[in-house]
């Protein structure tokens, strides 16, 4: 994702830094150098990137892009905010509201989990004790 209060700035940043995303792993794994990536992505447009990566201030668009994963049964989803120049603004303005919307949407849409979480809500997991499950309500 590339959140920014200015959608055009977000699209341009995503294109500059993540246009390789559209090639998929089969292509990217075989590109040995930055020059190979540049050649493979030279015809990727900013508009094409924005069709694959949610860009701009619309938090609902980000939630919608993520929804396919929890509908498929994923319980843990990692999001990457593209670019370093917007991180502080993202964290101050959007991260909290985005997390709240993601939790709300996941709890409404996620299919029932077959097993019970072994601890109270938001308790650390048993595998690494660092992350917590967002329990379905």
PDB file of C-alpha atoms in Angstrom:
ATOM      1  CA  UNK A   1       0.000   0.000   0.000  1.00  0.00           C
ATOM      2  CA  UNK A   2       1.081   3.565  -0.500  1.00  0.00           C
ATOM      3  CA  UNK A   3      -0.866   5.893   1.773  1.00  0.00           C
ATOM      4  CA  UNK A   4      -0.464   9.618   1.273  1.00  0.00           C
ATOM      5  CA  UNK A   5      -2.904  12.506   1.683  1.00  0.00           C
ATOM      6  CA  UNK A   6      -2.166  13.272  -1.994  1.00  0.00           C
ATOM      7  CA  UNK A   7      -3.213  10.325  -4.181  1.00  0.00           C
ATOM      8  CA  UNK A   8      -1.062  11.421  -7.130  1.00  0.00           C
ATOM      9  CA  UNK A   9       2.041  11.587  -4.912  1.00  0.00           C
ATOM     10  CA  UNK A  10       1.230   8.094  -3.606  1.00  0.00           C
ATOM     11  CA  UNK A  11       0.823   6.688  -7.126  1.00  0.00           C
ATOM     12  CA  UNK A  12       4.108   8.199  -8.264  1.00  0.00           C
ATOM     13  CA  UNK A  13       5.941   6.902  -5.188  1.00  0.00           C
ATOM     14  CA  UNK A  14       4.500   3.400  -5.640  1.00  0.00           C
ATOM     15  CA  UNK A  15       5.485   3.445  -9.315  1.00  0.00           C
ATOM     16  CA  UNK A  16       9.005   4.625  -8.552  1.00  0.00           C
ATOM     17  CA  UNK A  17       9.640   2.110  -5.763  1.00  0.00           C
ATOM     18  CA  UNK A  18       7.285  -0.854  -6.362  1.00  0.00           C
ATOM     19  CA  UNK A  19       6.606  -1.117 -10.095  1.00  0.00           C
ATOM     20  CA  UNK A  20       8.334  -4.513 -10.035  1.00  0.00           C
ATOM     21  CA  UNK A  21       5.358  -5.761  -7.986  1.00  0.00           C
ATOM     22  CA  UNK A  22       3.289  -6.509 -11.090  1.00  0.00           C
ATOM     23  CA  UNK A  23       5.825  -8.956 -12.521  1.00  0.00           C
ATOM     24  CA  UNK A  24       5.231 -11.549  -9.853  1.00  0.00           C
ATOM     25  CA  UNK A  25       7.699 -13.834  -8.192  1.00  0.00           C
ATOM     26  CA  UNK A  26       8.373 -15.946 -11.294  1.00  0.00           C
ATOM     27  CA  UNK A  27       9.750 -12.885 -13.083  1.00  0.00           C
ATOM     28  CA  UNK A  28      11.408 -11.161 -10.130  1.00  0.00           C
ATOM     29  CA  UNK A  29      13.297 -14.252  -8.973  1.00  0.00           C
ATOM     30  CA  UNK A  30      15.132 -14.425 -12.289  1.00  0.00           C
ATOM     31  CA  UNK A  31      16.225 -10.773 -12.458  1.00  0.00           C
ATOM     32  CA  UNK A  32      19.791 -10.654 -11.132  1.00  0.00           C
ATOM     33  CA  UNK A  33      20.482  -6.906 -11.077  1.00  0.00           C
ATOM     34  CA  UNK A  34      18.779  -3.524 -10.746  1.00  0.00           C
ATOM     35  CA  UNK A  35      19.310  -3.099 -14.494  1.00  0.00           C
ATOM     36  CA  UNK A  36      17.299  -6.287 -15.047  1.00  0.00           C
ATOM     37  CA  UNK A  37      14.461  -4.934 -12.912  1.00  0.00           C
ATOM     38  CA  UNK A  38      14.567  -1.627 -14.799  1.00  0.00           C
ATOM     39  CA  UNK A  39      14.374  -3.433 -18.129  1.00  0.00           C
ATOM     40  CA  UNK A  40      11.572  -5.726 -17.035  1.00  0.00           C
ATOM     41  CA  UNK A  41       9.480  -2.843 -15.673  1.00  0.00           C
ATOM     42  CA  UNK A  42      10.236  -0.081 -18.179  1.00  0.00           C
ATOM     43  CA  UNK A  43       6.745  -0.211 -19.684  1.00  0.00           C
ATOM     44  CA  UNK A  44       4.830  -0.406 -16.390  1.00  0.00           C
ATOM     45  CA  UNK A  45       2.784   2.772 -16.002  1.00  0.00           C
ATOM     46  CA  UNK A  46       1.831   4.542 -12.775  1.00  0.00           C
ATOM     47  CA  UNK A  47      -1.809   3.738 -13.559  1.00  0.00           C
ATOM     48  CA  UNK A  48      -1.016   0.007 -13.804  1.00  0.00           C
ATOM     49  CA  UNK A  49       0.711   0.118 -10.425  1.00  0.00           C
ATOM     50  CA  UNK A  50      -2.264   1.930  -8.870  1.00  0.00           C
ATOM     51  CA  UNK A  51      -4.564  -0.847 -10.136  1.00  0.00           C
ATOM     52  CA  UNK A  52      -2.546  -3.417  -8.154  1.00  0.00           C
ATOM     53  CA  UNK A  53      -1.539  -1.405  -5.088  1.00  0.00           C
ATOM     54  CA  UNK A  54      -3.951   0.789  -3.118  1.00  0.00           C
ATOM     55  CA  UNK A  55      -2.618   4.350  -3.294  1.00  0.00           C
ATOM     56  CA  UNK A  56      -3.754   7.558  -1.621  1.00  0.00           C
ATOM     57  CA  UNK A  57      -5.741   8.541   1.450  1.00  0.00           C
ATOM     58  CA  UNK A  58      -8.715   6.180   0.975  1.00  0.00           C
ATOM     59  CA  UNK A  59      -8.475   3.764   3.903  1.00  0.00           C
ATOM     60  CA  UNK A  60     -11.518   1.840   2.682  1.00  0.00           C
ATOM     61  CA  UNK A  61      -9.655   1.005  -0.546  1.00  0.00           C
ATOM     62  CA  UNK A  62      -6.828  -0.498   1.512  1.00  0.00           C
ATOM     63  CA  UNK A  63      -9.284  -2.520   3.603  1.00  0.00           C
ATOM     64  CA  UNK A  64     -10.986  -3.766   0.431  1.00  0.00           C
ATOM     65  CA  UNK A  65      -7.639  -4.823  -1.064  1.00  0.00           C
ATOM     66  CA  UNK A  66      -6.811  -6.810   2.081  1.00  0.00           C
ATOM     67  CA  UNK A  67     -10.232  -8.451   2.421  1.00  0.00           C
ATOM     68  CA  UNK A  68      -9.545 -11.217  -0.103  1.00  0.00           C
ATOM     69  CA  UNK A  69      -6.829 -12.587   2.183  1.00  0.00           C
ATOM     70  CA  UNK A  70      -8.876 -13.040   5.332  1.00  0.00           C
ATOM     71  CA  UNK A  71     -11.782 -14.322   3.245  1.00  0.00           C
ATOM     72  CA  UNK A  72      -9.338 -16.975   2.019  1.00  0.00           C
ATOM     73  CA  UNK A  73      -8.601 -17.906   5.636  1.00  0.00           C
ATOM     74  CA  UNK A  74      -5.427 -15.969   6.428  1.00  0.00           C
ATOM     75  CA  UNK A  75      -5.216 -14.975  10.091  1.00  0.00           C
ATOM     76  CA  UNK A  76      -2.084 -12.818   9.873  1.00  0.00           C
ATOM     77  CA  UNK A  77      -1.623 -10.109   7.259  1.00  0.00           C
ATOM     78  CA  UNK A  78       1.399  -7.829   6.922  1.00  0.00           C
ATOM     79  CA  UNK A  79       1.086  -4.492   5.164  1.00  0.00           C
ATOM     80  CA  UNK A  80       3.999  -2.513   3.753  1.00  0.00           C
ATOM     81  CA  UNK A  81       3.781   1.276   3.539  1.00  0.00           C
ATOM     82  CA  UNK A  82       5.819   2.179   0.451  1.00  0.00           C
ATOM     83  CA  UNK A  83       8.494   4.849   0.781  1.00  0.00           C
ATOM     84  CA  UNK A  84      10.291   6.434   3.681  1.00  0.00           C
ATOM     85  CA  UNK A  85       9.308  10.061   3.075  1.00  0.00           C
ATOM     86  CA  UNK A  86       5.703   9.553   4.185  1.00  0.00           C
ATOM     87  CA  UNK A  87       6.157   7.220   7.138  1.00  0.00           C
ATOM     88  CA  UNK A  88       5.807   9.775   9.934  1.00  0.00           C
ATOM     89  CA  UNK A  89       2.667  11.298   8.418  1.00  0.00           C
ATOM     90  CA  UNK A  90       1.213   7.836   7.827  1.00  0.00           C
ATOM     91  CA  UNK A  91       1.882   6.797  11.425  1.00  0.00           C
ATOM     92  CA  UNK A  92       0.447  10.028  12.855  1.00  0.00           C
ATOM     93  CA  UNK A  93      -2.622  10.344  10.637  1.00  0.00           C
ATOM     94  CA  UNK A  94      -3.609   6.999   9.177  1.00  0.00           C
ATOM     95  CA  UNK A  95      -2.103   3.984  10.948  1.00  0.00           C
ATOM     96  CA  UNK A  96      -4.488   4.008  13.936  1.00  0.00           C
ATOM     97  CA  UNK A  97      -7.682   4.546  11.927  1.00  0.00           C
ATOM     98  CA  UNK A  98      -6.538   2.001   9.330  1.00  0.00           C
ATOM     99  CA  UNK A  99      -5.855  -0.651  11.963  1.00  0.00           C
ATOM    100  CA  UNK A 100      -9.278  -0.032  13.520  1.00  0.00           C
ATOM    101  CA  UNK A 101     -10.989  -0.392  10.125  1.00  0.00           C
ATOM    102  CA  UNK A 102      -9.031  -3.539   9.297  1.00  0.00           C
ATOM    103  CA  UNK A 103      -9.962  -5.149  12.610  1.00  0.00           C
ATOM    104  CA  UNK A 104     -13.602  -4.192  12.207  1.00  0.00           C
ATOM    105  CA  UNK A 105     -13.771  -5.480   8.639  1.00  0.00           C
ATOM    106  CA  UNK A 106     -11.908  -8.691   9.485  1.00  0.00           C
ATOM    107  CA  UNK A 107     -14.251  -9.436  12.352  1.00  0.00           C
ATOM    108  CA  UNK A 108     -17.292  -8.885  10.119  1.00  0.00           C
ATOM    109  CA  UNK A 109     -16.089 -10.793   7.038  1.00  0.00           C
ATOM    110  CA  UNK A 110     -13.670 -13.478   8.127  1.00  0.00           C
ATOM    111  CA  UNK A 111     -15.064 -17.016   7.971  1.00  0.00           C
ATOM    112  CA  UNK A 112     -15.192 -18.796  11.346  1.00  0.00           C
ATOM    113  CA  UNK A 113     -11.855 -20.215  12.441  1.00  0.00           C
ATOM    114  CA  UNK A 114     -11.884 -23.975  13.017  1.00  0.00           C
ATOM    115  CA  UNK A 115      -9.729 -23.804  16.145  1.00  0.00           C
ATOM    116  CA  UNK A 116      -9.972 -21.597  19.195  1.00  0.00           C
ATOM    117  CA  UNK A 117      -7.268 -19.096  20.067  1.00  0.00           C
ATOM    118  CA  UNK A 118      -5.495 -20.606  23.106  1.00  0.00           C
ATOM    119  CA  UNK A 119      -5.559 -17.420  25.169  1.00  0.00           C
ATOM    120  CA  UNK A 120      -7.515 -14.296  25.893  1.00  0.00           C
ATOM    121  CA  UNK A 121      -8.045 -11.769  23.067  1.00  0.00           C
ATOM    122  CA  UNK A 122      -4.890  -9.855  22.124  1.00  0.00           C
ATOM    123  CA  UNK A 123      -2.698 -12.253  24.116  1.00  0.00           C
ATOM    124  CA  UNK A 124       0.665 -13.201  22.572  1.00  0.00           C
ATOM    125  CA  UNK A 125       0.789 -16.273  20.406  1.00  0.00           C
ATOM    126  CA  UNK A 126       2.557 -19.446  21.507  1.00  0.00           C
ATOM    127  CA  UNK A 127       4.861 -19.623  18.475  1.00  0.00           C
ATOM    128  CA  UNK A 128       6.932 -16.498  19.105  1.00  0.00           C
ATOM    129  CA  UNK A 129       5.154 -14.510  21.857  1.00  0.00           C
ATOM    130  CA  UNK A 130       5.441 -11.326  19.795  1.00  0.00           C
ATOM    131  CA  UNK A 131       2.239 -11.009  17.790  1.00  0.00           C
ATOM    132  CA  UNK A 132      -1.377 -11.384  18.815  1.00  0.00           C
ATOM    133  CA  UNK A 133      -4.336 -12.680  16.874  1.00  0.00           C
ATOM    134  CA  UNK A 134      -7.206 -10.341  16.200  1.00  0.00           C
ATOM    135  CA  UNK A 135      -9.985 -12.646  17.392  1.00  0.00           C
ATOM    136  CA  UNK A 136     -13.186 -12.957  15.398  1.00  0.00           C
ATOM    137  CA  UNK A 137     -16.146 -11.564  17.288  1.00  0.00           C
TER     138      UNK A 137
END
